[in-house]
Amino acid sequence: MTADSTPDLLDSIELETGPNPTHAVIWLHGLGADGNDFAPIVPELRLPAAPAVRFVFPHAPVQAVTINGGMHMRSWYDILVMDLVRQEDAAGIRRSEAAVRALIARENARGIPTSRIVLAGFSQGCAVTLHTGLRLPEKLAGMMGLSGYLPLLDLAAAERQAANADTPIFLAHGDYDPVVNIARATASRDMLRTLGHDVRWHTYPMQHSVCAEEVADIREFLLQVLK
């Protein structure tokens, strides 16, 4: 961060489906990956030429990850224990929230309002997406959480903003995920629904990954919300 505590803008991969984009998708990768991880999904989505969409795939900072023996890798926050519940890196999650807010502000400065932005993420990126989306004071077009969970679950009700109370949330998970147990995802789904959020829940016969059926469902969701 700079001296005035403004987060440095993360380096990103950017792909545009057409000239002069009017909508954006900010898509966060998982632990140990980088912004290149999901870039190949853009042509697979087969989105129409209009409206033109800018896909932003930021690179998470490199930091030590406790569960991996302190190894340094790209990570949105530290993972302290395997069950993802007993201890959470709240400070790290909030730093990533600030970084995502800065990316949203850049899209705003480039002429794309928050109401035409979808936040998306896989695994750790899903966690930061849901955490940030609930706390934004401006309405998003949608949120997509893949193979992840809502972190700091006990704080969600108190800290969420009203702006995204009815924003569509696409949640998807593998039935056999060995990394983020589906029980963690269903607990997140149930909490969001209890709070009144519009959750579109999908499961697939897969592990901690993405499948063709899921890509098709993501496409349909984006066609609905990117209008």
Tab-separated table of C-alpha atoms in Angstrom:
chain	number	residue	atom	x	y	z
A	1	MET	CA	0.000	0.000	0.000
A	2	THR	CA	1.040	3.608	-0.474
A	3	ALA	CA	1.670	5.999	2.369
A	4	ASP	CA	-1.947	7.188	2.370
A	5	SER	CA	-3.152	3.568	2.789
A	6	THR	CA	-4.613	3.417	-0.721
A	7	PRO	CA	-4.018	-0.122	-2.037
A	8	ASP	CA	-1.692	-0.448	-4.994
A	9	LEU	CA	-3.578	-1.458	-8.126
A	10	LEU	CA	-3.043	-5.146	-8.821
A	11	ASP	CA	-1.475	-6.217	-12.100
A	12	SER	CA	-4.099	-7.932	-14.254
A	13	ILE	CA	-4.729	-9.779	-17.482
A	14	GLU	CA	-7.434	-8.031	-19.513
A	15	LEU	CA	-9.509	-9.454	-22.357
A	16	GLU	CA	-12.303	-7.622	-24.166
A	17	THR	CA	-15.104	-9.231	-26.157
A	18	GLY	CA	-15.448	-6.130	-28.329
A	19	PRO	CA	-14.358	-2.492	-28.659
A	20	ASN	CA	-15.330	0.124	-26.075
A	21	PRO	CA	-16.608	-2.245	-23.346
A	22	THR	CA	-19.674	-1.124	-21.436
A	23	HIS	CA	-19.620	-3.980	-18.887
A	24	ALA	CA	-16.902	-5.741	-16.896
A	25	VAL	CA	-16.234	-9.003	-15.085
A	26	ILE	CA	-13.527	-8.967	-12.411
A	27	TRP	CA	-12.520	-12.601	-11.881
A	28	LEU	CA	-10.286	-13.719	-8.990
A	29	HIS	CA	-8.178	-16.874	-9.229
A	30	GLY	CA	-7.554	-19.497	-6.557
A	31	LEU	CA	-4.625	-20.158	-4.224
A	32	GLY	CA	-1.279	-20.544	-5.973
A	33	ALA	CA	-2.624	-19.642	-9.415
A	34	ASP	CA	-2.560	-16.257	-11.146
A	35	GLY	CA	-4.648	-14.137	-13.465
A	36	ASN	CA	-3.845	-16.358	-16.430
A	37	ASP	CA	-5.724	-19.271	-14.870
A	38	PHE	CA	-9.220	-18.326	-16.034
A	39	ALA	CA	-8.386	-16.198	-19.077
A	40	PRO	CA	-9.000	-19.169	-21.437
A	41	ILE	CA	-12.627	-19.337	-20.299
A	42	VAL	CA	-13.527	-16.112	-22.124
A	43	PRO	CA	-13.789	-17.606	-25.641
A	44	GLU	CA	-15.494	-20.702	-24.186
A	45	LEU	CA	-18.317	-18.499	-22.889
A	46	ARG	CA	-19.231	-17.496	-26.463
A	47	LEU	CA	-20.717	-14.190	-25.371
A	48	PRO	CA	-22.362	-12.031	-28.038
A	49	ALA	CA	-20.485	-9.102	-29.557
A	50	ALA	CA	-22.772	-6.679	-27.757
A	51	PRO	CA	-22.630	-5.613	-25.080
A	52	ALA	CA	-18.827	-5.627	-25.147
A	53	VAL	CA	-17.376	-6.933	-21.876
A	54	ARG	CA	-13.959	-6.342	-20.341
A	55	PHE	CA	-12.727	-9.360	-18.355
A	56	VAL	CA	-10.184	-8.424	-15.689
A	57	PHE	CA	-8.124	-11.254	-14.178
A	58	PRO	CA	-5.936	-9.773	-11.415
A	59	HIS	CA	-2.868	-11.451	-9.935
A	60	ALA	CA	-3.054	-11.895	-6.146
A	61	PRO	CA	-0.007	-10.761	-4.141
A	62	VAL	CA	2.714	-13.284	-3.293
A	63	GLN	CA	2.719	-14.110	0.420
A	64	ALA	CA	3.452	-16.920	2.869
A	65	VAL	CA	0.683	-19.508	3.262
A	66	THR	CA	0.627	-21.250	6.643
A	67	ILE	CA	-1.013	-24.533	5.592
A	68	ASN	CA	1.632	-24.935	2.877
A	69	GLY	CA	4.494	-24.766	5.339
A	70	GLY	CA	4.918	-21.025	4.962
A	71	MET	CA	5.689	-21.345	1.253
A	72	HIS	CA	5.357	-18.094	-0.670
A	73	MET	CA	2.753	-18.124	-3.443
A	74	ARG	CA	0.017	-15.977	-4.890
A	75	SER	CA	-2.746	-15.825	-2.310
A	76	TRP	CA	-5.608	-13.494	-1.496
A	77	TYR	CA	-5.106	-14.162	2.226
A	78	ASP	CA	-3.333	-16.620	4.493
A	79	ILE	CA	-4.973	-19.981	5.135
A	80	LEU	CA	-4.240	-20.914	8.720
A	81	VAL	CA	-6.069	-24.249	9.101
A	82	MET	CA	-7.424	-26.808	6.651
A	83	ASP	CA	-11.050	-26.635	7.827
A	84	LEU	CA	-11.209	-22.922	6.846
A	85	VAL	CA	-13.375	-22.178	9.887
A	86	ARG	CA	-11.544	-22.307	13.229
A	87	GLN	CA	-9.096	-19.535	12.296
A	88	GLU	CA	-9.445	-17.046	9.463
A	89	ASP	CA	-7.065	-14.343	8.269
A	90	ALA	CA	-9.520	-11.484	8.643
A	91	ALA	CA	-6.882	-8.809	8.045
A	92	GLY	CA	-5.740	-10.484	4.824
A	93	ILE	CA	-9.308	-10.874	3.580
A	94	ARG	CA	-9.957	-7.195	4.213
A	95	ARG	CA	-6.756	-6.188	2.394
A	96	SER	CA	-7.960	-8.125	-0.635
A	97	GLU	CA	-11.371	-6.487	-0.322
A	98	ALA	CA	-9.635	-3.108	-0.568
A	99	ALA	CA	-7.676	-4.277	-3.617
A	100	VAL	CA	-10.867	-5.405	-5.368
A	101	ARG	CA	-12.576	-2.126	-4.533
A	102	ALA	CA	-9.654	-0.352	-6.224
A	103	LEU	CA	-10.179	-2.462	-9.358
A	104	ILE	CA	-13.872	-1.567	-9.346
A	105	ALA	CA	-12.963	2.120	-8.991
A	106	ARG	CA	-10.658	1.836	-12.012
A	107	GLU	CA	-13.510	0.407	-14.091
A	108	ASN	CA	-15.714	3.257	-12.886
A	109	ALA	CA	-13.031	5.726	-13.998
A	110	ARG	CA	-12.970	4.028	-17.406
A	111	GLY	CA	-16.694	4.589	-17.787
A	112	ILE	CA	-18.196	1.332	-16.491
A	113	PRO	CA	-20.523	1.847	-13.504
A	114	THR	CA	-20.555	-0.674	-10.677
A	115	SER	CA	-24.068	-1.704	-11.734
A	116	ARG	CA	-22.539	-3.175	-14.903
A	117	ILE	CA	-19.778	-5.099	-13.130
A	118	VAL	CA	-19.844	-8.760	-12.112
A	119	LEU	CA	-17.482	-9.937	-9.375
A	120	ALA	CA	-16.384	-13.547	-9.798
A	121	GLY	CA	-13.900	-15.885	-8.181
A	122	PHE	CA	-12.743	-19.460	-7.788
A	123	SER	CA	-11.932	-21.025	-4.386
A	124	GLN	CA	-10.073	-18.308	-2.428
A	125	GLY	CA	-11.178	-15.892	-5.126
A	126	CYS	CA	-14.779	-16.919	-4.468
A	127	ALA	CA	-14.320	-16.103	-0.786
A	128	VAL	CA	-13.018	-12.604	-1.545
A	129	THR	CA	-15.747	-12.063	-4.148
A	130	LEU	CA	-18.579	-12.870	-1.727
A	131	HIS	CA	-16.971	-11.007	1.176
A	132	THR	CA	-16.439	-7.879	-0.925
A	133	GLY	CA	-19.732	-7.987	-2.797
A	134	LEU	CA	-21.802	-8.059	0.379
A	135	ARG	CA	-19.972	-5.011	1.751
A	136	LEU	CA	-20.027	-2.750	-1.306
A	137	PRO	CA	-22.135	0.403	-1.002
A	138	GLU	CA	-22.873	0.328	-4.755
A	139	LYS	CA	-24.989	-2.271	-6.538
A	140	LEU	CA	-23.233	-4.875	-8.696
A	141	ALA	CA	-24.686	-6.573	-11.770
A	142	GLY	CA	-24.004	-9.940	-10.142
A	143	MET	CA	-21.621	-12.164	-8.200
A	144	MET	CA	-20.238	-15.577	-9.128
A	145	GLY	CA	-18.640	-17.875	-6.563
A	146	LEU	CA	-17.074	-21.088	-7.841
A	147	SER	CA	-15.849	-23.902	-5.576
A	148	GLY	CA	-15.504	-21.609	-2.584
A	149	TYR	CA	-17.276	-20.246	0.468
A	150	LEU	CA	-18.277	-17.092	2.334
A	151	PRO	CA	-15.534	-16.226	4.853
A	152	LEU	CA	-16.075	-14.516	8.211
A	153	LEU	CA	-19.546	-16.004	8.174
A	154	ASP	CA	-20.502	-14.684	11.607
A	155	LEU	CA	-19.870	-11.079	10.506
A	156	ALA	CA	-21.805	-11.167	7.242
A	157	ALA	CA	-25.159	-10.032	8.630
A	158	ALA	CA	-23.715	-7.105	10.581
A	159	GLU	CA	-21.308	-5.864	7.905
A	160	ARG	CA	-23.287	-6.267	4.691
A	161	GLN	CA	-24.626	-3.250	2.835
A	162	ALA	CA	-28.165	-2.936	1.510
A	163	ALA	CA	-26.991	-2.116	-2.031
A	164	ASN	CA	-26.545	-5.762	-3.046
A	165	ALA	CA	-29.403	-7.279	-1.060
A	166	ASP	CA	-31.112	-8.481	-4.249
A	167	THR	CA	-28.089	-8.842	-6.543
A	168	PRO	CA	-28.097	-12.291	-8.227
A	169	ILE	CA	-25.433	-14.626	-6.816
A	170	PHE	CA	-24.308	-17.647	-8.850
A	171	LEU	CA	-22.818	-20.305	-6.550
A	172	ALA	CA	-21.371	-23.545	-7.933
A	173	HIS	CA	-19.518	-26.444	-6.332
A	174	GLY	CA	-18.233	-29.917	-7.053
A	175	ASP	CA	-19.936	-32.787	-5.241
A	176	TYR	CA	-16.551	-34.414	-4.573
A	177	ASP	CA	-14.431	-31.352	-3.808
A	178	PRO	CA	-11.522	-32.477	-1.563
A	179	VAL	CA	-10.174	-28.931	-1.059
A	180	VAL	CA	-13.257	-26.946	-0.030
A	181	ASN	CA	-15.766	-29.421	1.345
A	182	ILE	CA	-19.209	-28.920	-0.126
A	183	ALA	CA	-20.593	-28.623	3.423
A	184	ARG	CA	-18.700	-25.326	3.743
A	185	ALA	CA	-20.308	-24.142	0.509
A	186	THR	CA	-23.824	-25.183	1.502
A	187	ALA	CA	-23.413	-23.404	4.854
A	188	SER	CA	-22.485	-20.267	2.911
A	189	ARG	CA	-25.444	-20.727	0.580
A	190	ASP	CA	-27.816	-21.163	3.508
A	191	MET	CA	-26.479	-18.076	5.283
A	192	LEU	CA	-26.883	-15.959	2.154
A	193	ARG	CA	-30.426	-17.218	1.631
A	194	THR	CA	-31.280	-16.600	5.283
A	195	LEU	CA	-30.172	-13.002	4.754
A	196	GLY	CA	-32.533	-12.797	1.775
A	197	HIS	CA	-30.028	-12.976	-1.078
A	198	ASP	CA	-30.947	-14.345	-4.513
A	199	VAL	CA	-28.661	-17.401	-4.682
A	200	ARG	CA	-28.594	-19.536	-7.854
A	201	TRP	CA	-27.106	-22.831	-6.573
A	202	HIS	CA	-25.464	-25.386	-8.895
A	203	THR	CA	-23.582	-28.618	-8.188
A	204	TYR	CA	-21.619	-30.828	-10.555
A	205	PRO	CA	-20.098	-34.336	-10.336
A	206	MET	CA	-16.524	-33.039	-10.100
A	207	GLN	CA	-13.745	-32.257	-7.629
A	208	HIS	CA	-12.073	-28.831	-7.119
A	209	SER	CA	-12.307	-27.729	-10.725
A	210	VAL	CA	-14.551	-26.368	-13.468
A	211	CYS	CA	-16.509	-28.497	-15.947
A	212	ALA	CA	-18.165	-27.884	-19.320
A	213	GLU	CA	-21.676	-27.944	-17.858
A	214	GLU	CA	-20.649	-25.293	-15.339
A	215	VAL	CA	-19.195	-23.090	-18.096
A	216	ALA	CA	-22.533	-23.318	-19.919
A	217	ASP	CA	-24.383	-22.298	-16.741
A	218	ILE	CA	-21.965	-19.396	-16.188
A	219	ARG	CA	-22.670	-18.232	-19.737
A	220	GLU	CA	-26.420	-18.244	-19.112
A	221	PHE	CA	-25.970	-16.313	-15.873
A	222	LEU	CA	-23.796	-13.673	-17.536
A	223	LEU	CA	-26.277	-13.291	-20.380
A	224	GLN	CA	-28.966	-12.571	-17.776
A	225	VAL	CA	-27.055	-10.016	-15.693
A	226	LEU	CA	-24.845	-8.238	-18.247
A	227	LYS	CA	-27.574	-6.181	-19.881
